[in-house]
Amino acid sequence: MSKYQDPAVKVTCPDEALRLLKEGNARFVANSLVPTDYPAALDKTGTQQSPFASVLTCADSRCSPEIYFDQGIGNIFVCRNAGNFADREAIGSLQFAANVLGSQIIVVVGHTGCGAVKNAHAGTVTSLPELDGILADLGPIVKDCPDWEKDGVPANVKAQVEALKKAPGISVPVYGAEYDIATGEIKFIA
Protein backbone atom coordinates (compact mmCIF):
# COMPACT_ATOMS: atom_id res chain seq x y z
CA MET A 1 0.00 0.00 0.00
CA SER A 2 1.35 3.42 -0.97
CA LYS A 3 2.12 5.98 1.72
CA TYR A 4 -0.60 8.15 0.15
CA GLN A 5 -3.20 5.54 1.01
CA ASP A 6 -1.79 4.34 4.31
CA PRO A 7 -3.75 5.88 7.22
CA ALA A 8 -0.86 5.07 9.56
CA VAL A 9 1.36 7.71 7.92
CA LYS A 10 1.26 10.90 10.01
CA VAL A 11 1.31 14.20 8.12
CA THR A 12 2.38 17.09 10.34
CA CYS A 13 2.82 19.89 7.80
CA PRO A 14 0.06 21.85 6.04
CA ASP A 15 2.14 22.15 2.87
CA GLU A 16 2.54 18.37 2.69
CA ALA A 17 -1.19 17.86 3.24
CA LEU A 18 -2.02 20.25 0.40
CA ARG A 19 0.56 18.58 -1.86
CA LEU A 20 -0.94 15.14 -1.18
CA LEU A 21 -4.41 16.36 -2.14
CA LYS A 22 -3.15 18.01 -5.33
CA GLU A 23 -1.17 14.91 -6.31
CA GLY A 24 -4.18 12.72 -5.58
CA ASN A 25 -6.40 14.81 -7.85
CA ALA A 26 -3.79 14.65 -10.62
CA ARG A 27 -3.83 10.85 -10.30
CA PHE A 28 -7.63 10.81 -10.40
CA VAL A 29 -7.75 12.96 -13.55
CA ALA A 30 -5.08 10.77 -15.20
CA ASN A 31 -7.00 7.59 -14.20
CA SER A 32 -3.90 6.41 -12.39
CA LEU A 33 -5.27 5.77 -8.90
CA VAL A 34 -3.12 4.23 -6.22
CA PRO A 35 -4.30 0.72 -5.31
CA THR A 36 -5.82 0.52 -1.85
CA ASP A 37 -5.81 -2.47 0.47
CA TYR A 38 -9.13 -1.80 2.19
CA PRO A 39 -8.94 -4.65 4.73
CA ALA A 40 -5.50 -3.40 5.87
CA ALA A 41 -6.82 0.17 6.06
CA LEU A 42 -9.78 -0.98 8.14
CA ASP A 43 -7.42 -2.80 10.45
CA LYS A 44 -5.31 0.34 10.96
CA THR A 45 -8.27 2.65 11.49
CA GLY A 46 -10.47 0.33 13.56
CA THR A 47 -9.51 2.00 16.83
CA GLN A 48 -8.19 5.43 15.79
CA GLN A 49 -8.08 8.01 13.05
CA SER A 50 -5.69 10.82 12.19
CA PRO A 51 -6.81 12.42 8.91
CA PHE A 52 -4.22 14.76 7.43
CA ALA A 53 -6.81 17.05 5.79
CA SER A 54 -10.45 18.06 6.19
CA VAL A 55 -12.85 18.83 3.35
CA LEU A 56 -16.14 20.73 3.43
CA THR A 57 -17.94 19.92 0.21
CA CYS A 58 -21.37 19.63 -1.33
CA ALA A 59 -23.60 16.62 -0.74
CA ASP A 60 -23.97 16.21 -4.53
CA SER A 61 -23.60 12.53 -5.42
CA ARG A 62 -21.02 13.35 -8.10
CA CYS A 63 -18.64 14.95 -5.60
CA SER A 64 -16.78 12.41 -3.47
CA PRO A 65 -13.55 13.85 -2.04
CA GLU A 66 -12.09 10.47 -1.11
CA ILE A 67 -12.31 9.59 -4.80
CA TYR A 68 -11.35 12.86 -6.54
CA PHE A 69 -8.42 13.35 -4.15
CA ASP A 70 -7.48 9.63 -4.45
CA GLN A 71 -7.31 9.06 -0.71
CA GLY A 72 -7.98 5.97 1.32
CA ILE A 73 -9.86 5.26 4.52
CA GLY A 74 -8.78 7.52 7.37
CA ASN A 75 -6.83 10.06 5.28
CA ILE A 76 -9.37 12.87 5.01
CA PHE A 77 -12.17 14.05 7.28
CA VAL A 78 -15.21 15.01 5.19
CA CYS A 79 -18.22 17.23 5.95
CA ARG A 80 -20.91 17.35 3.27
CA ASN A 81 -24.06 19.41 2.92
CA ALA A 82 -25.98 21.07 0.12
CA GLY A 83 -24.00 24.07 -1.06
CA ASN A 84 -20.89 23.28 1.03
CA PHE A 85 -22.10 25.75 3.64
CA ALA A 86 -20.07 26.41 6.80
CA ASP A 87 -23.00 26.10 9.17
CA ARG A 88 -22.77 25.42 12.90
CA GLU A 89 -22.54 21.66 12.46
CA ALA A 90 -19.86 21.84 9.77
CA ILE A 91 -17.77 24.31 11.78
CA GLY A 92 -18.02 22.16 14.91
CA SER A 93 -17.04 19.06 12.97
CA LEU A 94 -14.06 20.82 11.39
CA GLN A 95 -12.98 22.18 14.79
CA PHE A 96 -12.98 18.57 16.03
CA ALA A 97 -10.93 17.40 13.04
CA ALA A 98 -8.31 20.12 13.45
CA ASN A 99 -8.06 20.23 17.24
CA VAL A 100 -8.64 16.62 18.25
CA LEU A 101 -7.75 14.51 15.20
CA GLY A 102 -4.80 16.59 13.96
CA SER A 103 -6.04 17.57 10.50
CA GLN A 104 -3.46 19.96 9.01
CA ILE A 105 -5.68 21.87 6.54
CA ILE A 106 -9.30 22.48 5.59
CA VAL A 107 -10.39 22.70 1.96
CA VAL A 108 -13.82 24.05 1.00
CA VAL A 109 -14.74 22.46 -2.34
CA GLY A 110 -17.58 23.85 -4.45
CA HIS A 111 -18.42 22.34 -7.82
CA THR A 112 -19.71 23.09 -11.29
CA GLY A 113 -23.39 22.37 -11.72
CA CYS A 114 -24.22 23.03 -8.04
CA GLY A 115 -28.00 22.90 -7.70
CA ALA A 116 -27.98 24.64 -4.32
CA VAL A 117 -26.09 27.66 -5.70
CA LYS A 118 -28.21 27.72 -8.87
CA ASN A 119 -31.47 27.70 -6.92
CA ALA A 120 -30.25 30.21 -4.32
CA HIS A 121 -29.20 32.53 -7.16
CA ALA A 122 -32.64 32.18 -8.77
CA GLY A 123 -34.45 32.83 -5.47
CA THR A 124 -36.20 29.47 -5.62
CA VAL A 125 -38.70 28.76 -2.85
CA THR A 126 -39.97 25.22 -2.26
CA SER A 127 -42.48 23.75 0.17
CA LEU A 128 -39.60 22.15 2.11
CA PRO A 129 -38.64 24.35 5.08
CA GLU A 130 -35.16 22.91 5.65
CA LEU A 131 -34.23 23.18 1.97
CA ASP A 132 -35.61 26.71 1.86
CA GLY A 133 -33.39 27.50 4.86
CA ILE A 134 -30.31 26.34 2.96
CA LEU A 135 -31.26 28.41 -0.08
CA ALA A 136 -31.93 31.42 2.16
CA ASP A 137 -28.47 31.07 3.73
CA LEU A 138 -26.80 30.90 0.31
CA GLY A 139 -28.96 33.59 -1.32
CA PRO A 140 -27.19 36.70 0.02
CA ILE A 141 -23.83 35.29 -1.10
CA VAL A 142 -24.80 34.55 -4.70
CA LYS A 143 -27.91 36.62 -5.59
CA ASP A 144 -25.96 39.53 -7.13
CA CYS A 145 -23.51 37.37 -9.08
CA PRO A 146 -23.94 37.90 -12.85
CA ASP A 147 -23.71 34.16 -13.60
CA TRP A 148 -24.75 31.61 -10.96
CA GLU A 149 -22.07 29.07 -11.99
CA LYS A 150 -19.15 31.13 -13.25
CA ASP A 151 -19.42 33.73 -10.50
CA GLY A 152 -21.75 32.27 -7.85
CA VAL A 153 -19.96 28.99 -7.16
CA PRO A 154 -16.55 30.67 -6.53
CA ALA A 155 -18.23 33.46 -4.52
CA ASN A 156 -19.82 30.85 -2.26
CA VAL A 157 -16.54 28.96 -1.82
CA LYS A 158 -14.73 32.19 -0.90
CA ALA A 159 -17.48 33.15 1.57
CA GLN A 160 -17.26 29.74 3.29
CA VAL A 161 -13.45 29.97 3.43
CA GLU A 162 -13.73 33.37 5.12
CA ALA A 163 -16.36 32.08 7.56
CA LEU A 164 -14.07 29.22 8.57
CA LYS A 165 -11.04 31.49 8.91
CA LYS A 166 -13.04 33.66 11.33
CA ALA A 167 -14.48 30.75 13.31
CA PRO A 168 -13.02 30.22 16.78
CA GLY A 169 -10.94 27.08 17.09
CA ILE A 170 -9.95 26.97 13.42
CA SER A 171 -6.21 27.60 13.45
CA VAL A 172 -5.18 25.52 10.44
CA PRO A 173 -4.90 26.94 6.91
CA VAL A 174 -8.20 27.05 4.99
CA TYR A 175 -8.24 26.82 1.19
CA GLY A 176 -10.99 27.07 -1.40
CA ALA A 177 -11.34 24.98 -4.53
CA GLU A 178 -13.78 24.15 -7.29
CA TYR A 179 -14.37 20.65 -8.62
CA ASP A 180 -15.30 20.30 -12.29
CA ILE A 181 -17.88 17.49 -12.46
CA ALA A 182 -17.17 16.95 -16.17
CA THR A 183 -13.36 16.66 -16.04
CA GLY A 184 -12.66 15.68 -12.43
CA GLU A 185 -10.18 18.52 -12.02
CA ILE A 186 -9.82 20.52 -8.83
CA LYS A 187 -8.89 24.18 -9.25
CA PHE A 188 -7.75 26.01 -6.12
CA ILE A 189 -9.36 29.47 -6.06
CA ALA A 190 -8.97 30.91 -2.56
XYZ file of N, CA and C in Angstrom:
570
model
N 0.844 -1.177 0.000
C 0.000 0.000 0.000
C 0.889 1.239 0.000
N 0.586 2.191 -0.844
C 1.345 3.424 -0.969
C 1.215 4.258 0.295
N 2.214 5.101 0.558
C 2.116 5.980 1.723
C 0.962 6.968 1.584
N 0.515 7.239 0.354
C -0.599 8.149 0.151
C -1.920 7.527 0.578
N -1.982 6.219 0.633
C -3.204 5.540 1.008
C -3.129 4.943 2.411
N -1.992 4.977 3.023
C -1.795 4.341 4.315
C -2.227 5.282 5.435
N -3.308 4.983 6.154
C -3.750 5.879 7.223
C -2.800 5.923 8.408
N -1.810 5.051 8.450
C -0.857 5.067 9.555
C 0.227 6.120 9.365
N 0.359 6.678 8.182
C 1.358 7.712 7.917
C 0.858 9.025 8.495
N 1.653 9.651 9.356
C 1.258 10.900 10.006
C 1.809 12.085 9.221
N 0.931 12.972 8.804
C 1.315 14.198 8.117
C 1.233 15.323 9.135
N 2.333 16.048 9.312
C 2.379 17.092 10.338
C 2.657 18.474 9.762
N 2.512 18.627 8.451
C 2.823 19.888 7.801
C 1.703 20.255 6.833
N 1.118 21.452 6.960
C 0.059 21.854 6.036
C 0.467 21.798 4.564
N 1.695 22.185 4.267
C 2.142 22.152 2.867
C 2.139 20.731 2.310
N 2.547 19.762 3.138
C 2.542 18.373 2.687
C 1.109 17.876 2.487
N 0.206 18.263 3.374
C -1.195 17.861 3.243
C -1.778 18.404 1.937
N -1.515 19.658 1.636
C -2.017 20.250 0.395
C -1.403 19.560 -0.820
N -0.117 19.270 -0.753
C 0.557 18.582 -1.859
C -0.055 17.207 -2.102
N -0.342 16.466 -1.033
C -0.936 15.140 -1.180
C -2.311 15.202 -1.847
N -3.102 16.213 -1.500
C -4.408 16.356 -2.142
C -4.258 16.695 -3.623
N -3.355 17.625 -3.933
C -3.149 18.009 -5.334
C -2.624 16.829 -6.158
N -1.689 16.086 -5.601
C -1.168 14.912 -6.308
C -2.252 13.853 -6.494
N -3.087 13.685 -5.479
C -4.181 12.723 -5.577
C -5.162 13.104 -6.670
N -5.487 14.397 -6.786
C -6.399 14.811 -7.847
C -5.765 14.622 -9.222
N -4.472 14.882 -9.332
C -3.793 14.653 -10.616
C -3.858 13.175 -10.997
N -3.695 12.289 -10.017
C -3.827 10.850 -10.304
C -5.245 10.505 -10.735
N -6.236 11.070 -10.062
C -7.629 10.810 -10.402
C -7.920 11.235 -11.842
N -7.500 12.439 -12.195
C -7.754 12.956 -13.546
C -7.051 12.099 -14.598
N -5.851 11.608 -14.266
C -5.079 10.773 -15.200
C -5.529 9.308 -15.173
N -6.537 8.977 -14.361
C -6.998 7.594 -14.205
C -5.853 6.668 -13.805
N -5.081 7.134 -12.848
C -3.902 6.411 -12.386
C -3.930 6.302 -10.859
N -5.060 5.836 -10.341
C -5.271 5.773 -8.899
C -4.330 4.778 -8.229
N -3.970 5.111 -7.007
C -3.117 4.235 -6.217
C -3.977 3.077 -5.693
N -3.528 1.847 -5.855
C -4.302 0.720 -5.307
C -4.433 0.836 -3.785
N -5.569 0.443 -3.287
C -5.823 0.521 -1.852
C -6.146 -0.862 -1.320
N -5.515 -1.217 -0.231
C -5.805 -2.465 0.468
C -6.807 -2.120 1.568
N -8.096 -2.211 1.242
C -9.134 -1.798 2.192
C -9.135 -2.613 3.484
N -8.989 -3.918 3.457
C -8.936 -4.647 4.730
C -7.792 -4.165 5.636
N -6.627 -3.903 5.065
C -5.500 -3.401 5.868
C -5.814 -2.012 6.424
N -6.460 -1.167 5.603
C -6.824 0.173 6.065
C -7.845 0.098 7.195
N -8.795 -0.807 7.075
C -9.781 -0.980 8.139
C -9.114 -1.439 9.433
N -8.143 -2.318 9.291
C -7.418 -2.802 10.454
C -6.681 -1.659 11.155
N -6.079 -0.771 10.379
C -5.307 0.340 10.957
C -6.187 1.443 11.528
N -7.408 1.572 11.025
C -8.272 2.650 11.493
C -9.398 2.165 12.408
N -9.398 0.892 12.735
C -10.469 0.334 13.559
C -10.576 0.940 14.940
N -9.483 1.448 15.485
C -9.511 2.003 16.833
C -9.063 3.456 16.905
N -8.643 4.030 15.776
C -8.189 5.430 15.786
C -8.234 6.006 14.383
N -8.202 7.333 14.339
C -8.083 8.008 13.053
C -7.213 9.242 13.221
N -6.489 9.596 12.191
C -5.687 10.821 12.193
C -5.638 11.376 10.766
N -6.775 11.885 10.272
C -6.810 12.419 8.913
C -5.860 13.601 8.765
N -5.171 13.659 7.622
C -4.217 14.762 7.427
C -4.883 16.017 6.885
N -6.091 15.894 6.340
C -6.813 17.046 5.788
C -8.295 16.894 6.063
N -8.991 18.033 6.059
C -10.448 18.055 6.186
C -11.018 18.733 4.952
N -12.195 18.277 4.536
C -12.849 18.831 3.353
C -14.304 19.138 3.690
N -14.723 20.359 3.383
C -16.136 20.734 3.430
C -16.581 20.819 1.980
N -17.511 19.967 1.596
C -17.944 19.919 0.208
C -19.442 19.716 0.125
N -19.945 19.782 -1.083
C -21.372 19.630 -1.334
C -21.789 18.165 -1.188
N -23.051 17.965 -0.864
C -23.601 16.617 -0.738
C -23.928 15.994 -2.092
N -23.697 16.704 -3.180
C -23.968 16.208 -4.533
C -23.328 14.832 -4.726
N -24.083 13.909 -5.284
C -23.605 12.527 -5.419
C -22.428 12.377 -6.379
N -22.148 13.401 -7.155
C -21.024 13.351 -8.100
C -19.727 13.867 -7.489
N -19.774 14.272 -6.238
C -18.639 14.954 -5.603
C -18.158 14.193 -4.375
N -17.295 13.231 -4.569
C -16.779 12.415 -3.466
C -15.296 12.696 -3.266
N -14.942 13.459 -2.235
C -13.547 13.854 -2.037
C -12.567 12.696 -1.892
N -12.999 11.614 -1.242
C -12.093 10.474 -1.106
C -11.690 9.943 -2.478
N -12.594 10.072 -3.445
C -12.313 9.595 -4.804
C -11.535 10.635 -5.590
N -12.031 11.880 -5.676
C -11.354 12.862 -6.538
C -10.028 13.353 -5.971
N -9.753 13.093 -4.700
C -8.420 13.351 -4.151
C -7.602 12.063 -4.036
N -8.145 10.932 -4.499
C -7.485 9.627 -4.455
C -6.884 9.352 -3.080
N -7.747 9.322 -2.076
C -7.311 9.064 -0.709
C -8.071 7.870 -0.144
N -7.406 7.154 0.719
C -7.983 5.971 1.317
C -8.680 6.257 2.633
N -9.152 5.193 3.239
C -9.860 5.256 4.522
C -8.948 5.906 5.569
N -9.495 6.888 6.268
C -8.778 7.517 7.368
C -7.888 8.687 6.985
N -7.750 8.998 5.695
C -6.826 10.064 5.285
C -7.436 11.452 5.305
N -8.732 11.554 4.984
C -9.373 12.869 5.011
C -10.685 12.795 5.786
N -10.959 13.886 6.485
C -12.169 14.052 7.282
C -13.123 14.876 6.431
N -14.320 14.373 6.151
C -15.208 15.011 5.191
C -16.521 15.444 5.843
N -16.902 16.693 5.589
C -18.216 17.229 5.948
C -18.916 17.561 4.640
N -20.164 17.105 4.511
C -20.912 17.351 3.270
C -22.300 17.876 3.595
N -22.690 18.916 2.875
C -24.061 19.410 2.925
C -24.352 20.154 1.625
N -25.616 20.375 1.349
C -25.981 21.071 0.119
C -25.357 22.465 0.115
N -24.610 22.761 -0.924
C -23.995 24.073 -1.058
C -22.715 24.272 -0.275
N -22.125 23.202 0.253
C -20.886 23.277 1.034
C -20.864 24.496 1.963
N -21.898 24.597 2.779
C -22.102 25.753 3.645
C -21.479 25.520 5.021
N -20.726 26.495 5.487
C -20.068 26.405 6.800
C -21.072 26.779 7.893
N -22.024 25.882 8.111
C -23.000 26.100 9.166
C -22.428 25.644 10.509
N -23.226 25.754 11.540
C -22.771 25.420 12.896
C -22.236 23.997 12.988
N -22.946 23.058 12.383
C -22.540 21.655 12.457
C -21.234 21.409 11.707
N -21.097 22.008 10.542
C -19.856 21.844 9.774
C -18.676 22.462 10.514
N -18.865 23.658 11.050
C -17.773 24.313 11.779
C -17.369 23.474 12.989
N -18.336 22.994 13.745
C -18.023 22.160 14.907
C -17.280 20.892 14.519
N -17.707 20.270 13.441
C -17.038 19.058 12.967
C -15.607 19.349 12.541
N -15.409 20.465 11.845
C -14.060 20.822 11.389
C -13.169 21.255 12.546
N -13.750 21.871 13.577
C -12.980 22.176 14.793
C -12.482 20.869 15.422
N -13.349 19.881 15.486
C -12.976 18.571 16.028
C -11.835 17.960 15.218
N -11.958 17.990 13.900
C -10.929 17.403 13.040
C -9.577 18.075 13.236
N -9.577 19.388 13.321
C -8.314 20.122 13.453
C -7.725 20.011 14.854
N -8.565 20.140 15.869
C -8.064 20.226 17.242
C -7.903 18.893 17.952
N -8.693 17.912 17.574
C -8.636 16.617 18.246
C -7.943 15.570 17.380
N -8.287 15.551 16.086
C -7.748 14.506 15.205
C -6.439 14.886 14.528
N -6.085 16.170 14.520
C -4.805 16.591 13.956
C -4.806 16.914 12.477
N -5.981 17.166 11.906
C -6.039 17.567 10.501
C -5.213 18.836 10.295
N -4.400 18.855 9.251
C -3.462 19.957 9.015
C -4.037 21.103 8.195
N -5.059 20.840 7.378
C -5.677 21.870 6.543
C -7.163 21.587 6.402
N -7.893 22.622 5.971
C -9.295 22.485 5.590
C -9.404 22.997 4.160
N -10.127 22.258 3.319
C -10.392 22.700 1.955
C -11.903 22.736 1.748
N -12.415 23.900 1.368
C -13.819 24.053 0.995
C -13.886 23.816 -0.510
N -14.661 22.818 -0.932
C -14.738 22.464 -2.344
C -16.168 22.659 -2.853
N -16.343 23.674 -3.715
C -17.581 23.848 -4.454
C -17.468 23.065 -5.752
N -18.509 23.105 -6.573
C -18.419 22.340 -7.824
C -19.281 22.942 -8.919
N -18.891 22.681 -10.152
C -19.706 23.094 -11.286
C -21.047 22.379 -11.191
N -22.068 23.001 -11.718
C -23.388 22.367 -11.720
C -24.052 22.273 -10.363
N -23.672 23.122 -9.403
C -24.222 23.031 -8.043
C -25.672 23.500 -8.011
N -26.583 22.585 -7.751
C -28.004 22.902 -7.703
C -28.360 23.848 -6.580
N -27.688 23.748 -5.445
C -27.983 24.641 -4.323
C -27.645 26.085 -4.691
N -26.480 26.302 -5.292
C -26.086 27.655 -5.698
C -27.020 28.166 -6.796
N -27.335 27.322 -7.760
C -28.213 27.718 -8.869
C -29.574 28.165 -8.348
N -30.151 27.372 -7.448
C -31.473 27.702 -6.924
C -31.452 28.882 -5.965
N -30.385 29.035 -5.195
C -30.250 30.209 -4.322
C -30.132 31.469 -5.173
N -29.370 31.396 -6.238
C -29.199 32.532 -7.157
C -30.544 32.919 -7.785
N -31.347 31.929 -8.131
C -32.638 32.176 -8.771
C -33.723 32.604 -7.780
N -33.449 32.491 -6.482
C -34.448 32.827 -5.472
C -35.545 31.792 -5.348
N -35.227 30.563 -5.681
C -36.200 29.474 -5.624
C -36.744 29.297 -4.207
N -38.046 29.085 -4.117
C -38.700 28.759 -2.851
C -39.468 27.458 -3.081
N -39.301 26.513 -2.165
C -39.974 25.221 -2.262
C -40.976 25.111 -1.118
N -41.593 23.983 -0.974
C -42.476 23.752 0.173
C -41.754 22.954 1.256
N -40.423 22.908 1.161
C -39.603 22.151 2.108
C -38.829 23.140 2.987
N -39.219 23.309 4.239
C -38.638 24.355 5.078
C -37.119 24.249 5.271
N -36.599 23.047 5.431
C -35.157 22.908 5.649
C -34.379 23.271 4.384
N -34.869 22.816 3.232
C -34.233 23.176 1.968
C -34.324 24.679 1.736
N -35.475 25.265 2.017
C -35.614 26.715 1.865
C -34.643 27.455 2.780
N -34.371 26.891 3.955
C -33.391 27.498 4.861
C -31.993 27.510 4.262
N -31.624 26.401 3.618
C -30.312 26.338 2.959
C -30.233 27.386 1.852
N -31.270 27.450 1.025
C -31.265 28.407 -0.084
C -31.241 29.842 0.440
N -31.935 30.089 1.557
C -31.930 31.424 2.156
C -30.549 31.788 2.695
N -29.830 30.812 3.238
C -28.471 31.065 3.728
C -27.519 31.393 2.574
N -27.674 30.691 1.456
C -26.800 30.899 0.306
C -27.184 32.132 -0.508
N -28.450 32.496 -0.491
C -28.958 33.591 -1.317
C -28.167 34.882 -1.245
N -27.919 35.430 -0.057
C -27.192 36.701 0.020
C -25.767 36.629 -0.564
N -25.191 35.446 -0.581
C -23.832 35.285 -1.100
C -23.823 35.323 -2.623
N -24.840 34.740 -3.251
C -24.797 34.546 -4.702
C -25.811 35.356 -5.498
N -26.794 35.989 -4.847
C -27.906 36.616 -5.587
C -27.455 37.699 -6.557
N -26.401 38.445 -6.255
C -25.965 39.534 -7.127
C -24.875 39.121 -8.115
N -24.523 37.847 -8.142
C -23.509 37.371 -9.084
C -24.109 37.353 -10.493
N -23.389 37.883 -11.493
C -23.940 37.901 -12.853
C -24.298 36.509 -13.382
N -23.476 35.527 -13.119
C -23.708 34.164 -13.601
C -23.629 33.233 -12.399
N -24.691 32.449 -12.167
C -24.747 31.614 -10.963
C -23.575 30.645 -10.877
N -23.139 30.079 -12.032
C -22.071 29.067 -11.992
C -20.689 29.702 -12.057
N -20.480 30.535 -13.049
C -19.150 31.133 -13.251
C -18.753 32.046 -12.088
N -19.711 32.774 -11.566
C -19.419 33.730 -10.496
C -19.933 33.276 -9.131
N -21.113 32.642 -9.113
C -21.745 32.270 -7.849
C -21.041 31.151 -7.110
N -20.635 30.112 -7.833
C -19.955 28.993 -7.163
C -18.657 29.465 -6.496
N -17.773 30.190 -7.214
C -16.554 30.670 -6.534
C -16.855 31.660 -5.404
N -17.880 32.513 -5.586
C -18.229 33.460 -4.519
C -18.643 32.712 -3.257
N -19.406 31.641 -3.414
C -19.818 30.848 -2.260
C -18.614 30.177 -1.599
N -17.733 29.597 -2.394
C -16.535 28.963 -1.824
C -15.752 29.991 -1.009
N -15.518 31.153 -1.596
C -14.735 32.189 -0.902
C -15.420 32.644 0.385
N -16.753 32.746 0.364
C -17.483 33.146 1.571
C -17.347 32.089 2.671
N -17.390 30.821 2.302
C -17.263 29.745 3.290
C -15.831 29.676 3.839
N -14.849 29.914 2.974
C -13.453 29.967 3.429
C -13.302 31.074 4.474
N -13.841 32.253 4.177
C -13.734 33.373 5.121
C -14.455 33.069 6.428
N -15.631 32.434 6.341
C -16.363 32.077 7.562
C -15.545 31.127 8.432
N -14.885 30.164 7.801
C -14.069 29.217 8.569
C -12.828 29.882 9.144
N -12.223 30.784 8.399
C -11.039 31.492 8.909
C -11.383 32.325 10.136
N -12.613 32.827 10.205
C -13.044 33.660 11.332
C -13.593 32.844 12.498
N -13.875 31.579 12.270
C -14.475 30.747 13.309
C -13.477 30.470 14.428
N -13.916 30.560 15.679
C -13.016 30.217 16.781
C -12.626 28.742 16.701
N -11.394 28.465 17.066
C -10.937 27.075 17.091
C -10.467 26.550 15.749
N -10.492 27.374 14.717
C -9.954 26.966 13.421
C -8.621 27.690 13.257
N -7.539 26.979 13.525
C -6.215 27.604 13.450
C -5.348 26.991 12.356
N -5.919 26.110 11.558
C -5.176 25.518 10.442
C -5.474 26.315 9.177
N -4.613 26.233 8.155
C -4.899 26.937 6.905
C -6.184 26.440 6.256
N -6.941 27.370 5.667
C -8.199 27.052 4.988
C -8.068 27.488 3.533
N -8.348 26.568 2.630
C -8.242 26.817 1.192
C -9.604 26.629 0.545
N -9.781 27.249 -0.611
C -10.990 27.071 -1.396
C -10.651 26.456 -2.736
N -11.565 25.645 -3.248
C -11.340 24.982 -4.526
C -12.670 24.748 -5.213
N -12.594 24.508 -6.517
C -13.780 24.154 -7.294
C -13.502 22.872 -8.051
N -14.441 21.939 -7.943
C -14.371 20.649 -8.620
C -15.195 20.718 -9.890
N -14.594 20.338 -11.006
C -15.296 20.300 -12.285
C -15.894 18.907 -12.450
N -17.229 18.808 -12.413
C -17.878 17.495 -12.459
C -17.729 16.808 -13.813
N -17.345 17.555 -14.846
C -17.172 16.954 -16.170
C -15.763 16.415 -16.386
N -14.748 17.070 -15.803
C -13.358 16.663 -16.043
C -12.713 15.992 -14.840
N -13.258 16.217 -13.644
C -12.659 15.678 -12.428
C -11.572 16.557 -11.845
N -11.277 17.665 -12.477
C -10.179 18.515 -12.018
C -10.599 19.412 -10.868
N -9.677 19.578 -9.936
C -9.819 20.520 -8.831
C -8.978 21.745 -9.161
N -9.603 22.915 -9.060
C -8.889 24.178 -9.254
C -8.948 24.939 -7.929
N -7.783 25.251 -7.363
C -7.755 26.013 -6.119
C -7.986 27.477 -6.453
N -8.941 28.107 -5.730
C -9.360 29.469 -6.059
C -9.240 30.451 -4.902
N -9.048 29.980 -3.699
C -8.966 30.905 -2.558
C -8.035 30.329 -1.511
